[in-house]
Short mmCIF file of C-alpha atoms in Angstrom, two decimals:
data_model
loop_
_atom_site.label_atom_id
_atom_site.label_comp_id
_atom_site.label_asym_id
_atom_site.label_seq_id
_atom_site.Cartn_x
_atom_site.Cartn_y
_atom_site.Cartn_z
CA UNK A 4 0.17 -0.02 -0.15
CA UNK A 5 1.34 3.42 -0.82
CA UNK A 6 2.11 5.98 1.90
CA UNK A 7 3.52 9.57 2.10
CA UNK A 8 5.84 10.48 4.95
CA UNK A 9 4.29 13.75 6.69
CA UNK A 10 6.02 15.80 8.83
CA UNK A 11 4.31 16.58 12.03
CA UNK A 12 4.77 18.45 15.33
CA UNK A 13 4.06 16.11 18.36
CA UNK A 14 2.88 18.01 21.39
CA UNK A 15 4.19 16.37 24.46
CA UNK A 16 3.03 18.41 27.35
CA UNK A 17 4.44 21.97 27.22
CA UNK A 18 6.84 21.20 24.32
CA UNK A 19 6.50 19.99 20.80
CA UNK A 20 8.90 17.82 19.06
CA UNK A 21 9.32 16.90 15.33
CA UNK A 22 7.39 13.70 14.17
CA UNK A 23 7.06 11.80 10.69
CA UNK A 24 3.36 10.11 10.35
CA UNK A 25 2.76 7.72 7.58
CA UNK A 26 -0.60 6.49 6.79
CA UNK A 27 -1.47 3.93 4.03
CA UNK A 28 -4.89 3.66 2.78
CA UNK A 29 -7.22 1.34 4.77
CA UNK A 30 -4.61 1.13 7.62
CA UNK A 31 -5.65 -1.31 10.38
CA UNK A 32 -3.83 0.54 12.99
CA UNK A 33 -1.13 2.99 14.04
CA UNK A 34 2.36 2.09 15.77
CA UNK A 35 4.00 4.66 17.54
CA UNK A 36 7.86 4.15 17.75
CA UNK A 37 9.95 4.67 20.79
CA UNK A 38 13.53 4.91 19.49
CA UNK A 39 16.62 3.51 21.39
CA UNK A 40 19.70 4.95 22.64
CA UNK A 41 21.05 7.77 20.41
CA UNK A 42 18.43 7.21 17.70
CA UNK A 43 15.75 9.68 16.23
CA UNK A 44 13.20 9.87 13.86
CA UNK A 45 15.31 10.06 11.06
CA UNK A 46 16.92 6.88 11.84
CA UNK A 47 17.41 4.89 8.38
CA UNK A 48 16.62 1.67 10.18
CA UNK A 49 13.44 2.81 11.68
CA UNK A 50 12.17 4.46 8.90
CA UNK A 51 12.96 1.20 6.70
CA UNK A 52 10.70 -0.52 9.33
CA UNK A 53 8.04 2.00 9.10
CA UNK A 54 7.92 1.95 5.28
CA UNK A 55 7.65 -1.90 5.36
CA UNK A 56 5.02 -1.65 8.20
CA UNK A 57 2.83 0.74 5.72
CA UNK A 58 3.15 -1.86 2.89
CA UNK A 59 1.45 -3.94 5.32
CA UNK A 60 -1.45 -1.56 6.05
CA UNK A 61 0.03 -0.44 9.23
CA UNK A 62 0.30 3.41 10.03
CA UNK A 63 3.26 4.65 11.98
CA UNK A 64 4.35 7.75 13.92
CA UNK A 65 8.09 8.35 14.48
CA UNK A 66 9.05 11.29 16.59
CA UNK A 67 11.92 12.41 18.65
CA UNK A 68 11.61 11.23 22.37
CA UNK A 69 14.31 14.03 23.53
CA UNK A 70 15.16 17.55 22.40
CA UNK A 71 18.50 18.21 20.47
CA UNK A 72 19.68 19.77 23.63
CA UNK A 73 18.42 16.69 25.95
CA UNK A 74 19.90 13.92 23.68
CA UNK A 75 23.24 15.56 24.15
CA UNK A 76 23.16 14.71 27.83
CA UNK A 77 24.08 10.86 27.48
CA UNK A 78 22.01 10.40 31.02
CA UNK A 79 18.80 11.19 29.52
CA UNK A 80 19.24 8.51 26.96
CA UNK A 81 18.84 6.05 30.00
CA UNK A 82 16.22 8.01 32.09
CA UNK A 83 13.12 5.58 31.85
CA UNK A 84 10.72 7.93 33.59
CA UNK A 85 11.68 10.84 30.95
CA UNK A 86 11.24 8.34 28.16
CA UNK A 87 8.59 6.40 29.39
CA UNK A 88 6.46 9.85 30.07
CA UNK A 89 7.28 11.32 26.42
CA UNK A 90 5.79 7.87 24.98
CA UNK A 91 2.92 8.34 27.36
CA UNK A 92 2.34 11.88 25.86
CA UNK A 93 2.84 10.66 22.58
CA UNK A 94 0.17 8.36 23.24
CA UNK A 95 -2.12 11.23 24.53
CA UNK A 96 -1.34 13.02 21.26
CA UNK A 97 -2.34 10.48 19.02
CA UNK A 98 -5.55 9.66 20.69
CA UNK A 99 -6.58 13.33 20.23
CA UNK A 100 -5.25 14.01 16.59
CA UNK A 101 -7.69 14.07 13.97
CA UNK A 102 -5.45 11.54 11.93
CA UNK A 103 -4.25 9.14 14.33
CA UNK A 104 -7.14 8.96 16.56
CA UNK A 105 -9.19 6.85 14.35
CA UNK A 106 -6.85 3.79 14.74
CA UNK A 107 -6.06 1.36 17.27
CA UNK A 108 -2.53 1.89 18.99
CA UNK A 109 0.64 -0.28 19.27
CA UNK A 110 4.10 0.60 20.28
CA UNK A 111 7.46 -0.71 18.64
CA UNK A 112 10.51 0.09 20.83
CA UNK A 113 14.09 -0.36 20.25
CA UNK A 114 17.11 -0.68 22.95
CA UNK A 115 15.88 1.73 26.07
CA UNK A 116 12.93 2.66 24.23
CA UNK A 117 11.46 -0.57 24.28
CA UNK A 118 11.48 -0.29 28.02
CA UNK A 119 9.92 2.83 27.87
CA UNK A 120 7.40 1.54 25.47
CA UNK A 121 6.50 -1.14 27.95
CA UNK A 122 5.85 1.27 30.85
CA UNK A 123 3.79 3.57 28.75
CA UNK A 124 1.87 0.52 28.00
CA UNK A 125 1.37 -0.54 31.66
CA UNK A 126 0.19 3.14 32.21
CA UNK A 127 -2.30 2.84 29.40
CA UNK A 128 -3.64 -0.90 29.64
CA UNK A 129 -6.78 -0.05 27.84
CA UNK A 130 -5.36 1.96 25.12
CA UNK A 131 -2.54 -0.04 23.80
CA UNK A 132 -3.38 -3.07 21.67
CA UNK A 133 0.06 -4.60 21.18
CA UNK A 134 3.89 -4.19 21.88
CA UNK A 135 6.90 -5.29 19.73
CA UNK A 136 10.56 -4.77 21.15
CA UNK A 137 13.42 -4.81 18.76
CA UNK A 138 16.53 -5.65 20.13
CA UNK A 139 15.15 -4.15 23.51
CA UNK A 140 16.18 -3.95 27.15
CA UNK A 141 12.49 -4.72 28.43
CA UNK A 142 14.28 -5.96 31.63
CA UNK A 143 14.81 -2.08 32.18
CA UNK A 144 10.87 -1.73 32.66
CA UNK A 145 11.21 -3.44 36.10
CA UNK A 146 8.03 -4.03 38.07
CA UNK A 147 5.98 -2.18 35.61
CA UNK A 148 6.23 -5.51 33.27
CA UNK A 149 3.69 -7.47 35.37
CA UNK A 150 1.15 -4.59 34.55
CA UNK A 151 1.47 -4.95 30.99
CA UNK A 152 -1.58 -6.42 29.28
CA UNK A 153 -1.09 -5.72 25.55
CA UNK A 154 0.26 -8.63 23.83
CA UNK A 155 4.08 -8.45 23.64
CA UNK A 156 6.45 -9.66 20.94
CA UNK A 157 10.25 -9.40 22.28
CA UNK A 158 12.38 -9.88 19.02
CA UNK A 159 16.17 -10.41 19.65
CA UNK A 160 19.04 -11.37 17.39
CA UNK A 161 20.51 -14.66 17.68
CA UNK A 162 23.91 -13.57 18.02
CA UNK A 163 23.03 -10.72 20.53
CA UNK A 164 24.59 -12.58 23.40
CA UNK A 165 23.38 -11.12 26.90
CA UNK A 166 20.46 -9.21 25.32
CA UNK A 167 18.75 -12.82 24.65
CA UNK A 168 18.98 -13.62 28.12
CA UNK A 169 17.97 -10.31 29.42
CA UNK A 170 14.91 -10.78 27.18
CA UNK A 171 13.84 -14.33 28.32
CA UNK A 172 14.08 -13.19 32.02
CA UNK A 173 11.95 -10.02 31.32
CA UNK A 174 9.52 -12.38 29.54
CA UNK A 175 9.10 -14.26 32.62
CA UNK A 176 7.89 -11.30 34.24
CA UNK A 177 5.10 -10.70 31.84
CA UNK A 178 1.65 -11.76 32.78
CA UNK A 179 0.06 -10.98 29.16
CA UNK A 180 0.15 -12.88 26.06
CA UNK A 181 3.80 -12.90 24.93
CA UNK A 182 6.52 -14.65 22.61
CA UNK A 183 10.39 -14.27 22.34
CA UNK A 184 11.15 -14.46 18.67
CA UNK A 185 14.77 -15.16 18.18
CA UNK A 186 16.13 -14.06 14.57
CA UNK A 187 19.06 -16.35 13.75
CA UNK A 188 22.44 -14.76 12.90
CA UNK A 189 21.27 -11.24 13.85
CA UNK A 190 23.33 -9.02 16.21
CA UNK A 191 21.83 -6.17 18.05
CA UNK A 192 21.05 -3.63 15.21
CA UNK A 193 20.13 -6.64 12.99
CA UNK A 194 22.49 -5.23 10.00
CA UNK A 195 23.33 -8.53 8.74
CA UNK A 196 21.33 -9.07 5.19
CA UNK A 197 17.73 -10.11 5.41
CA UNK A 198 17.64 -9.94 9.39
CA UNK A 199 15.54 -6.68 9.63
CA UNK A 200 13.04 -8.06 7.12
CA UNK A 201 12.45 -11.12 9.24
CA UNK A 202 11.82 -8.11 12.19
CA UNK A 203 9.32 -6.61 9.79
CA UNK A 204 7.59 -9.65 9.23
CA UNK A 205 7.08 -10.85 12.73
CA UNK A 206 6.21 -7.11 13.78
CA UNK A 207 3.74 -6.96 10.93
CA UNK A 208 2.12 -10.25 11.62
CA UNK A 209 2.00 -9.39 15.56
CA UNK A 210 0.30 -6.07 14.92
CA UNK A 211 -2.23 -7.08 12.43
CA UNK A 212 -3.12 -10.03 14.38
CA UNK A 213 -3.84 -7.94 17.48
CA UNK A 214 -5.20 -4.92 15.62
CA UNK A 215 -7.84 -7.15 14.32
CA UNK A 216 -8.58 -8.91 17.36
CA UNK A 217 -10.70 -7.85 19.98
CA UNK A 218 -7.83 -6.03 21.59
CA UNK A 219 -7.54 -2.62 23.16
CA UNK A 220 -10.64 -0.39 22.98
CA UNK A 221 -9.32 1.87 20.11
#
């Protein structure tokens, strides 16, 4: 399905951060991206994933979790309360936006953004229909993991040693429908040929299934 990337200003509390919205025709739902450490709405990897999801009929919102000044302070990249709050506010924005509000909502997080997405999902249990983590650190969500009700897919590279174990441990804390999917031969950034396409297929299947089921109210 064809879609165009539209630049939008995403209002988060008292500030506005730049975002990119893609809405294919007959979209089945909208996925909000929570970027990982050092990433942004301009990440080629995340934009590739968003473009591929659009082909599967899934709308996306990419936005910057931090301002340029905030991102310059490395500590903010690992400030889970700050990042989770930004994802929560992005969900609120999407629920009120004329274009985005018509869709069921999902979250796609990578690295520390995956933990922020899961915390936000725990805070918005009757809003988020599904969560996908790509090479994420869901363990950083801590006790909020047990509060997540949205079906959650944890995708990890088969060669991302250490992170696999962290994801498996986090999965044990989840009380919702969940799955750990290992992509053989992939390292943390899924840079190996074909591995990111496998992530897209896994994520699209997960979102499609749960957007079309009787999940969250939106």
